[in-house]
Amino acid sequence: MKLRLGHDLLDKQMMSSDDKKVGRVDGIILELHKTTPPRVVAVESGIETVLHRVHCGTKWLRAIGRRLHVRDDGAAIDIPFTKIKSIGIDVKLMMNVEEAATNEWEDWLREKVVERIPGSGKGKKAGESK
Amino acid sequence: MKKWGEIALGIATSVGGFLDVGSIATSAQAGAEYRFKLLWAVGLGTLCLIFLTEMSGRLAAVSGHTVTDAVRERFGATAFVLILLGVGASSMLVLGAEIGGTCLALQLATGIHFQWWAIPVAIATWLFLWRATFGMIDNGVALLSLITLAFVVAIFRLHAPASEMAHGLVPTIPTPDRAHAGFLVVSILGASLTPYLFYFYSSGAVEDEWDESYINVNRVVSAIGMTFGGAIAAAVLIVAAMVLAPHGISVDRYEQAGVMLTDAFGKWGFPLFVGSLGIACFGSALEVALTLAYMTAQGFGWNWGEDQRPRDDARFSMVYTLAIAVSTVIVVIGIDPLKVTNIAMALSAATLPLLVMPFLIVMNDKVYMKEHTNGWLSNGVVIVITVLAFVLAVIAIPLQIMGS
């Protein structure tokens, strides 16, 4: 089967094994070998990678992330290609949300900001997600 | 049977979504200054909006994807970031205008200056989004917006002249001051076609879990709902033409529009106007703020949904929180909400092709749409009206700036 990386994989929505949205395929990582052809080893996800692609703001975001202790090394998140289950309109992973670990900003915001505001955890259809 | 209920609700929601600060302000100005002559612009804007909302609903029903999803996937990160910045900036202005409009309604009702209302209104807007589900917002806005039907009733009470109104449906740029008339046409088109409307619609369709069985529901809802919405905007123009124009009142400030409904309803006219303005603006403020959060979350692939608890979609909730906070600054520092509205609407018209063209390409893509791709009519109508709005905007905005 042929897979056009730019058309069929890049920018697609990634869904975790528990069917939650876990970011998009923001970048694709190839490994180069001297003797064998290049091999796709992982996909990258995160605002860092998006900003990298539009050539601005990456340094700022990393600095803010480090200052707020969201992500100390400031690197983008890699998801091994072997963890991809299927590629269609969406990209399905064989990992759940925690394993994918693309939600560091989400977790930081939840712990440091959202949960400290009254009413953040009650009221709506509790815990239901699309 | 369930679908009929949804159709009725969908129509009511579309009406609520259509009429906002932009439609009220631009229609009232056009009617007051040019009587019925710019009625055609409301018609043209509504026609284009019918096609755009039908398309965005069909995209959601067939592919389960929203407009933002599809644009990001089809055109990549750079296009998405550009559109997010463009729509983001113009939507923040629109949000400021909606919050400002709500504050002005409160000023008209209480006599307390609008600036003082900015923060209470912002907090109320945020609290609604923080606590309510999508259905509550959607249906609540729909129900309350029925008050704006007062404008339609007023037309009958005022015995509007049918033949003159029919003449107004013929596209012309009337004298005197054609540059200003052109600018008003651009503002009206911008107000009818504010991007948040169809972005909101497709996100709503995904929140309501539409599938292919909803294609016909979607067709009926978008056609009838937007027609009703457009009819109310047209009614605002007609009432302004009949009440304000003869007295030579041109709407430079919202206060001047306050008497619009007095001829038709006597002492009830003023409260009806204030209620319509306040509710239409408040409802739209909720929708614009939500749309900004939808767009950002969808483009980056975050978890999103107004039915989820804020702690379950923290980034999504923070986007609308920030959007409201930033937009409120425009009102707090006391910039005239009517001016903000006019600029926001003209900007919407000018940035329209940036949004519509990628959207059209997706609508013709079989990967997303299977056998439900656009027909020639949808493509044709949307391209012609978008290009027209853009060309008019490019000509009229500089002329208006130079003129004033």
XYZ file of C-alpha atoms in Angstrom:
534
model
C 0.000 0.000 0.000
C 1.217 3.477 -0.856
C 1.076 6.218 1.764
C 1.664 9.816 0.751
C 3.030 11.286 3.940
C 2.149 14.910 3.158
C -1.351 14.117 1.952
C -2.469 11.084 3.935
C -0.701 11.485 7.273
C 0.425 15.041 7.985
C -2.106 17.309 9.762
C -4.541 14.475 10.481
C -6.413 14.291 13.799
C -5.003 11.621 16.140
C -7.442 9.580 18.227
C -6.318 7.575 21.255
C -7.305 3.946 21.791
C -9.963 5.207 24.222
C -11.310 7.416 21.396
C -10.172 10.810 22.702
C -8.662 13.578 20.625
C -4.934 13.669 21.302
C -3.622 16.358 18.974
C -2.756 16.304 15.305
C 0.107 14.857 13.311
C 2.069 18.096 13.269
C 5.331 16.619 11.988
C 6.793 13.397 10.615
C 10.213 12.078 11.653
C 12.388 10.109 9.258
C 15.501 8.221 10.193
C 18.293 8.312 7.627
C 20.619 5.387 7.088
C 23.736 5.216 4.986
C 22.968 1.902 3.397
C 19.208 1.430 3.551
C 16.423 3.846 2.450
C 15.088 6.409 4.996
C 12.472 5.063 7.365
C 9.528 6.817 9.064
C 10.069 6.270 12.771
C 7.647 8.629 14.494
C 5.130 11.460 14.213
C 5.401 14.664 16.208
C 2.600 16.544 17.883
C 2.293 19.840 19.734
C 2.090 23.580 19.286
C 5.908 23.666 19.250
C 5.966 21.716 16.002
C 3.180 23.816 14.448
C 5.046 27.017 15.309
C 8.222 25.484 13.922
C 6.430 24.903 10.633
C 5.276 28.512 10.372
C 8.739 29.705 11.419
C 7.846 31.819 14.417
C 7.283 31.787 18.139
C 8.986 28.456 18.903
C 11.604 29.961 21.218
C 8.989 31.945 23.140
C 6.768 28.955 23.666
C 9.690 26.850 24.898
C 10.800 29.604 27.254
C 7.278 29.980 28.650
C 6.908 26.204 28.939
C 10.181 25.968 30.867
C 9.327 28.925 33.107
C 5.940 27.455 33.998
C 7.401 23.951 34.328
C 5.011 22.560 31.746
C 7.780 20.854 29.870
C 11.305 21.217 31.093
C 13.198 20.002 28.045
C 11.062 22.060 25.652
C 11.004 19.340 23.014
C 8.040 18.229 20.901
C 6.305 14.952 21.646
C 7.131 11.936 19.500
C 4.731 9.100 18.923
C 6.453 5.993 17.526
C 5.159 4.992 14.111
C 4.657 1.457 15.398
C 1.962 2.800 17.750
C -0.237 3.874 14.829
C -3.095 1.466 14.362
C -4.752 2.842 11.237
C -4.645 5.879 8.954
C -7.907 7.118 7.460
C -9.638 10.498 7.784
C -8.303 10.262 11.359
C -5.170 8.583 12.638
C -5.951 5.949 15.264
C -3.326 5.132 17.876
C -2.704 2.047 19.955
C -2.126 4.205 23.060
C -4.504 5.858 25.470
C -4.429 9.563 26.342
C -1.870 9.183 29.121
C 0.475 7.060 27.046
C 0.337 9.484 24.136
C 1.403 12.238 26.564
C 0.464 15.020 24.153
C -1.595 16.782 26.792
C 1.039 18.448 28.939
C -0.343 21.941 28.416
C -3.852 20.624 28.959
C -2.802 18.987 32.244
C -0.907 22.066 33.374
C -3.849 24.360 32.648
C -6.256 21.996 34.388
C -4.178 21.705 37.544
C -2.899 25.244 37.823
C -5.817 27.280 36.491
C -9.093 25.593 35.593
C -9.560 23.454 38.702
C -9.000 26.508 40.886
C -12.003 28.271 39.331
C -15.305 27.278 40.954
C -17.658 25.171 38.852
C -15.035 23.614 36.610
C -15.913 20.038 37.448
C -19.644 19.928 37.979
C -22.841 20.810 36.228
C -22.478 19.595 32.676
C -22.868 16.019 31.528
C -20.246 14.773 33.932
C -17.231 13.187 32.367
C -18.857 12.576 29.034
C -16.626 13.085 26.059
C -16.903 12.830 22.351
C -40.618 12.424 14.432
C -37.563 13.406 16.452
C -36.150 15.014 13.335
C -39.129 17.372 12.985
C -38.461 18.644 16.455
C -34.844 19.145 15.523
C -35.839 20.981 12.366
C -38.022 23.399 14.326
C -35.321 23.919 16.908
C -32.648 24.287 14.264
C -34.649 26.965 12.496
C -35.206 28.889 15.713
C -31.489 28.627 16.477
C -30.509 29.893 13.051
C -32.735 32.913 13.511
C -31.132 33.554 16.871
C -27.693 33.149 15.404
C -28.283 35.397 12.434
C -29.427 38.561 14.120
C -26.559 40.164 15.989
C -25.127 43.568 16.638
C -23.805 43.729 13.076
C -27.101 42.993 11.366
C -29.059 45.382 13.576
C -26.579 48.236 13.227
C -25.874 47.955 9.499
C -29.534 47.427 8.578
C -30.657 50.352 10.717
C -28.020 52.631 9.187
C -28.860 51.562 5.649
C -32.586 52.092 6.168
C -32.183 55.442 7.875
C -29.869 56.848 5.207
C -31.001 55.201 1.964
C -34.529 54.035 2.802
C -35.268 50.765 0.950
C -32.514 51.104 -1.634
C -30.021 48.744 0.027
C -32.527 45.986 0.777
C -30.904 43.906 -1.967
C -27.659 43.680 0.019
C -29.474 41.980 2.908
C -31.036 39.556 0.400
C -27.710 38.778 -1.271
C -25.925 38.258 2.050
C -28.684 35.960 3.266
C -28.624 33.917 0.049
C -24.878 33.368 0.349
C -25.205 32.489 4.029
C -27.850 29.867 3.242
C -25.404 28.118 0.925
C -22.469 28.448 3.320
C -24.346 27.066 6.334
C -25.862 24.261 4.242
C -22.337 23.361 3.117
C -20.850 23.423 6.610
C -23.709 21.297 7.975
C -23.338 18.816 5.102
C -19.585 18.586 5.706
C -20.203 17.795 9.374
C -22.941 15.274 8.588
C -21.013 13.382 5.920
C -17.453 13.460 7.281
C -17.960 14.142 10.997
C -15.457 16.955 10.540
C -15.882 20.667 11.057
C -14.770 23.365 8.620
C -11.624 24.015 10.667
C -10.710 20.298 10.792
C -11.002 19.993 7.043
C -9.080 23.174 6.269
C -6.233 22.164 8.578
C -6.029 18.663 7.118
C -6.307 19.709 3.506
C -4.165 22.864 3.559
C -1.751 22.313 6.410
C -0.438 24.188 9.390
C 0.518 27.444 7.681
C -2.914 27.964 6.140
C -4.570 27.111 9.440
C -2.425 29.533 11.435
C -3.079 32.296 8.870
C -6.830 31.718 8.976
C -6.820 31.470 12.759
C -5.026 34.807 12.986
C -7.303 36.458 10.399
C -10.597 35.112 11.683
C -9.338 35.366 15.240
C -8.608 39.073 14.928
C -11.861 39.924 13.175
C -13.887 37.702 15.530
C -12.343 39.357 18.594
C -13.541 42.686 17.207
C -16.976 41.203 16.559
C -17.003 39.816 20.106
C -16.108 43.270 21.408
C -18.947 44.711 19.344
C -21.452 42.142 20.670
C -20.433 42.763 24.278
C -20.580 46.501 23.569
C -24.051 46.119 22.046
C -25.290 44.276 25.135
C -23.821 47.037 27.323
C -25.521 49.709 25.210
C -28.868 47.979 25.599
C -28.294 48.069 29.359
C -27.335 51.737 29.123
C -30.554 52.496 27.251
C -32.532 50.596 29.892
C -30.880 52.038 32.981
C -29.170 55.276 32.006
C -25.869 54.001 33.380
C -23.053 54.534 30.854
C -22.133 51.451 28.775
C -18.538 51.319 29.953
C -19.700 50.440 33.454
C -21.576 47.427 32.105
C -18.583 45.965 30.258
C -17.208 43.847 33.084
C -20.576 42.565 34.416
C -21.611 41.592 30.869
C -18.258 39.893 30.236
C -18.578 37.919 33.463
C -22.145 36.901 32.600
C -21.036 35.752 29.136
C -18.179 33.738 30.592
C -20.332 32.239 33.342
C -22.842 30.976 30.781
C -20.110 29.256 28.779
C -18.449 27.887 31.900
C -21.606 26.353 33.337
C -24.081 25.660 30.531
C -24.214 22.827 28.010
C -24.291 23.387 24.274
C -28.007 22.613 24.142
C -28.811 25.123 26.873
C -26.989 27.899 25.046
C -28.314 26.969 21.627
C -31.949 26.585 22.682
C -31.918 29.408 25.216
C -30.636 31.886 22.663
C -33.157 30.604 20.127
C -36.095 31.015 22.457
C -35.184 34.461 23.728
C -34.408 35.746 20.238
C -38.055 35.414 19.314
C -38.427 38.917 20.774
C -36.701 40.259 17.638
C -39.798 39.236 15.653
C -41.113 42.575 16.932
C -39.421 44.162 13.903
C -41.401 41.948 11.537
C -44.665 42.757 13.319
C -43.752 46.440 13.098
C -43.606 46.295 9.284
C -47.234 45.253 9.187
C -48.268 47.813 11.761
C -46.532 50.556 9.803
C -48.033 49.430 6.462
C -44.717 49.340 4.622
C -45.079 50.161 0.904
C -44.685 46.872 -0.995
C -43.724 48.332 -4.366
C -40.988 50.527 -2.979
C -39.595 47.575 -1.039
C -39.605 45.465 -4.213
C -37.602 48.210 -5.954
C -35.063 47.972 -3.168
C -34.325 44.396 -4.139
C -32.742 45.561 -7.409
C -28.993 45.955 -6.809
C -27.857 49.569 -7.101
C -25.360 51.758 -5.293
C -27.562 54.808 -4.608
C -26.662 58.490 -4.422
C -25.858 60.746 -2.581
C -22.381 59.754 -1.447
C -21.926 56.524 -3.353
C -18.720 55.727 -1.480
C -20.645 55.664 1.796
C -23.474 53.618 0.276
C -20.879 51.157 -1.038
C -19.354 50.937 2.410
C -22.770 50.191 3.887
C -23.282 47.416 1.328
C -19.938 45.917 2.353
C -20.886 46.190 6.036
C -24.248 44.524 5.415
C -22.614 41.665 3.487
C -19.985 41.377 6.214
C -22.677 41.317 8.887
C -24.658 38.585 7.115
C -21.570 36.526 6.368
C -19.589 36.871 9.606
C -17.410 33.752 9.556
C -18.347 32.721 13.068
C -21.831 31.812 11.825
C -20.887 28.884 9.642
C -17.942 27.817 11.783
C -20.330 27.713 14.734
C -22.924 25.836 12.702
C -20.559 23.022 11.691
C -19.197 22.680 15.234
C -22.771 22.565 16.521
C -23.629 19.829 14.027
C -20.684 17.772 15.292
C -21.667 18.464 18.930
C -25.155 17.212 18.070
C -23.604 14.134 16.423
C -25.111 14.542 12.985
C -24.604 11.760 10.462
C -25.565 11.304 6.819
C -29.229 10.868 7.740
C -29.196 14.581 8.639
C -28.430 15.843 5.130
C -32.054 16.742 4.466
C -32.650 18.117 7.958
C -29.619 20.304 7.388
C -30.928 21.498 4.035
C -34.282 22.533 5.499
C -32.798 24.087 8.641
C -30.220 26.191 6.823
C -32.605 27.321 4.073
C -35.570 28.238 6.270
C -33.586 29.316 9.320
C -31.316 31.717 7.472
C -34.235 33.033 5.399
C -36.067 33.895 8.614
C -32.922 35.454 10.040
C -32.443 37.497 6.877
C -36.104 38.517 6.973
C -35.676 39.973 10.459
C -32.554 41.870 9.356
C -34.543 43.150 6.372
C -37.347 44.135 8.764
C -34.892 46.226 10.796
C -33.909 48.022 7.582
C -37.525 48.573 6.574
C -38.553 49.899 9.978
C -35.557 52.255 9.987
C -36.532 53.431 6.497
C -40.096 54.145 7.607
C -39.418 55.642 11.026
C -35.942 57.159 11.043
C -35.476 58.290 7.423
C -38.475 60.705 7.326
C -37.130 62.480 10.424
C -33.663 62.726 8.903
C -32.210 60.618 11.728
C -29.074 58.834 10.525
C -27.896 56.242 12.990
C -24.575 57.634 14.209
C -25.220 56.327 17.707
C -27.295 53.423 18.972
C -29.375 55.775 21.107
C -30.843 57.246 17.916
C -32.091 53.835 16.865
C -33.894 53.457 20.205
C -37.058 55.112 18.923
C -37.358 52.762 15.925
C -40.191 50.681 17.310
C -42.077 53.505 19.055
C -44.248 54.364 16.014
C -45.438 50.764 15.788
C -45.764 49.821 19.453
C -46.171 53.087 21.388
C -44.743 52.929 24.873
C -43.798 49.273 24.387
C -41.587 50.219 21.447
C -38.597 51.308 23.466
C -38.425 48.270 25.793
C -38.928 45.989 22.769
C -35.997 47.613 20.967
C -33.773 47.472 24.038
C -34.732 43.825 24.657
C -34.082 42.862 21.037
C -30.710 44.580 20.956
C -29.601 43.163 24.294
C -30.677 39.590 23.663
C -29.436 39.450 20.068
C -26.043 40.812 21.111
C -25.683 38.667 24.215
C -26.611 35.494 22.350
C -24.145 36.295 19.602
C -21.404 37.095 22.126
C -21.801 33.541 23.478
C -21.607 32.098 19.981
C -18.612 34.147 18.850
C -16.621 33.301 21.989
C -17.454 29.611 21.549
C -16.490 29.727 17.887
C -13.049 31.087 18.732
C -12.543 28.194 21.138
C -13.861 25.670 18.608
C -11.545 26.896 15.868
C -8.434 26.872 18.006
C -9.119 23.493 19.596
C -10.075 21.834 16.317
C -7.106 23.220 14.416
C -4.638 21.923 16.986
C -6.541 18.672 17.498
C -7.336 19.242 21.176
C -10.203 17.740 23.024
C -13.198 20.089 22.697
C -16.894 20.343 23.402
C -19.230 22.706 25.188
C -20.959 19.708 26.799
C -17.789 18.697 28.612
C -16.783 19.977 32.004
C -14.186 22.752 31.824
C -11.676 20.510 33.618
C -12.019 17.949 30.830
C -11.200 20.404 28.078
C -9.031 22.915 29.889
C -7.393 24.445 26.815
C -10.741 24.847 25.054
C -12.234 26.591 28.105
C -9.212 28.834 28.466
C -9.481 30.030 24.862
C -12.990 31.430 25.310
C -12.062 32.813 28.707
C -9.126 34.704 27.200
C -11.135 35.809 24.161
C -13.820 37.353 26.365
C -11.231 39.045 28.572
C -9.359 40.596 25.652
C -12.466 41.679 23.737
C -13.934 43.327 26.815
C -10.984 45.717 26.891
C -12.360 47.336 23.717
C -15.554 48.166 25.596
C -13.921 49.116 28.894
C -11.717 51.753 27.275
C -14.883 53.268 25.844
C -14.509 52.952 22.061
C -17.948 53.614 20.531
C -19.508 50.133 20.005
C -21.137 51.282 16.758
C -17.731 52.213 15.308
C -16.277 48.871 16.407
C -19.228 47.130 14.755
C -18.784 48.905 11.436
C -15.067 48.200 11.281
C -15.554 44.568 12.324
C -18.220 43.975 9.671
C -16.196 45.549 6.866
C -13.154 43.494 7.917
C -15.292 40.358 7.868
C -16.245 41.062 4.256
C -12.650 41.746 3.259
C -11.318 38.523 4.808
C -14.153 36.400 3.440
C -12.298 34.821 0.466
C -9.507 33.700 2.806
C -12.042 31.470 4.547
C -14.445 30.611 1.823
C -12.060 29.465 -0.902
C -10.369 26.660 1.118
C -13.806 25.675 2.407
C -15.125 25.408 -1.169
C -12.210 23.186 -2.205
C -12.951 20.823 0.696
C -16.628 20.755 -0.301
C -15.590 19.453 -3.728
C -13.257 16.799 -2.308
C -14.632 13.257 -2.547
C -12.419 12.028 0.300
C -14.498 14.135 2.688
C -17.805 14.433 0.905
C -18.121 11.032 -0.866
C -21.052 11.415 -3.282
C -22.281 14.559 -1.509
C -19.840 17.053 -3.050
C -21.051 20.521 -4.041
C -23.126 21.038 -7.149
C -22.448 23.846 -9.636
C -25.127 26.023 -8.045
C -23.566 26.023 -4.555
C -20.108 26.659 -5.983
C -21.344 29.375 -8.320
C -23.453 31.340 -5.849
C -20.811 31.293 -3.134
C -17.948 32.277 -5.468
C -19.869 35.135 -7.107
C -21.100 36.673 -3.837
C -17.775 36.244 -2.029
C -15.829 37.833 -4.862
C -18.384 40.650 -5.055
C -18.121 41.303 -1.312
C -14.335 41.267 -1.518
C -14.118 43.609 -4.526
C -16.605 46.020 -2.953
C -14.659 45.887 0.310
C -11.370 46.662 -1.397
C -12.915 49.665 -3.154
C -15.256 50.967 -0.460
C -13.162 50.660 2.713
C -10.345 52.998 1.556
C -12.920 55.446 0.136
C -14.783 55.474 3.435
C -11.573 56.035 5.389
C -10.503 58.872 3.080
C -14.004 60.359 3.141
C -14.169 60.547 6.910
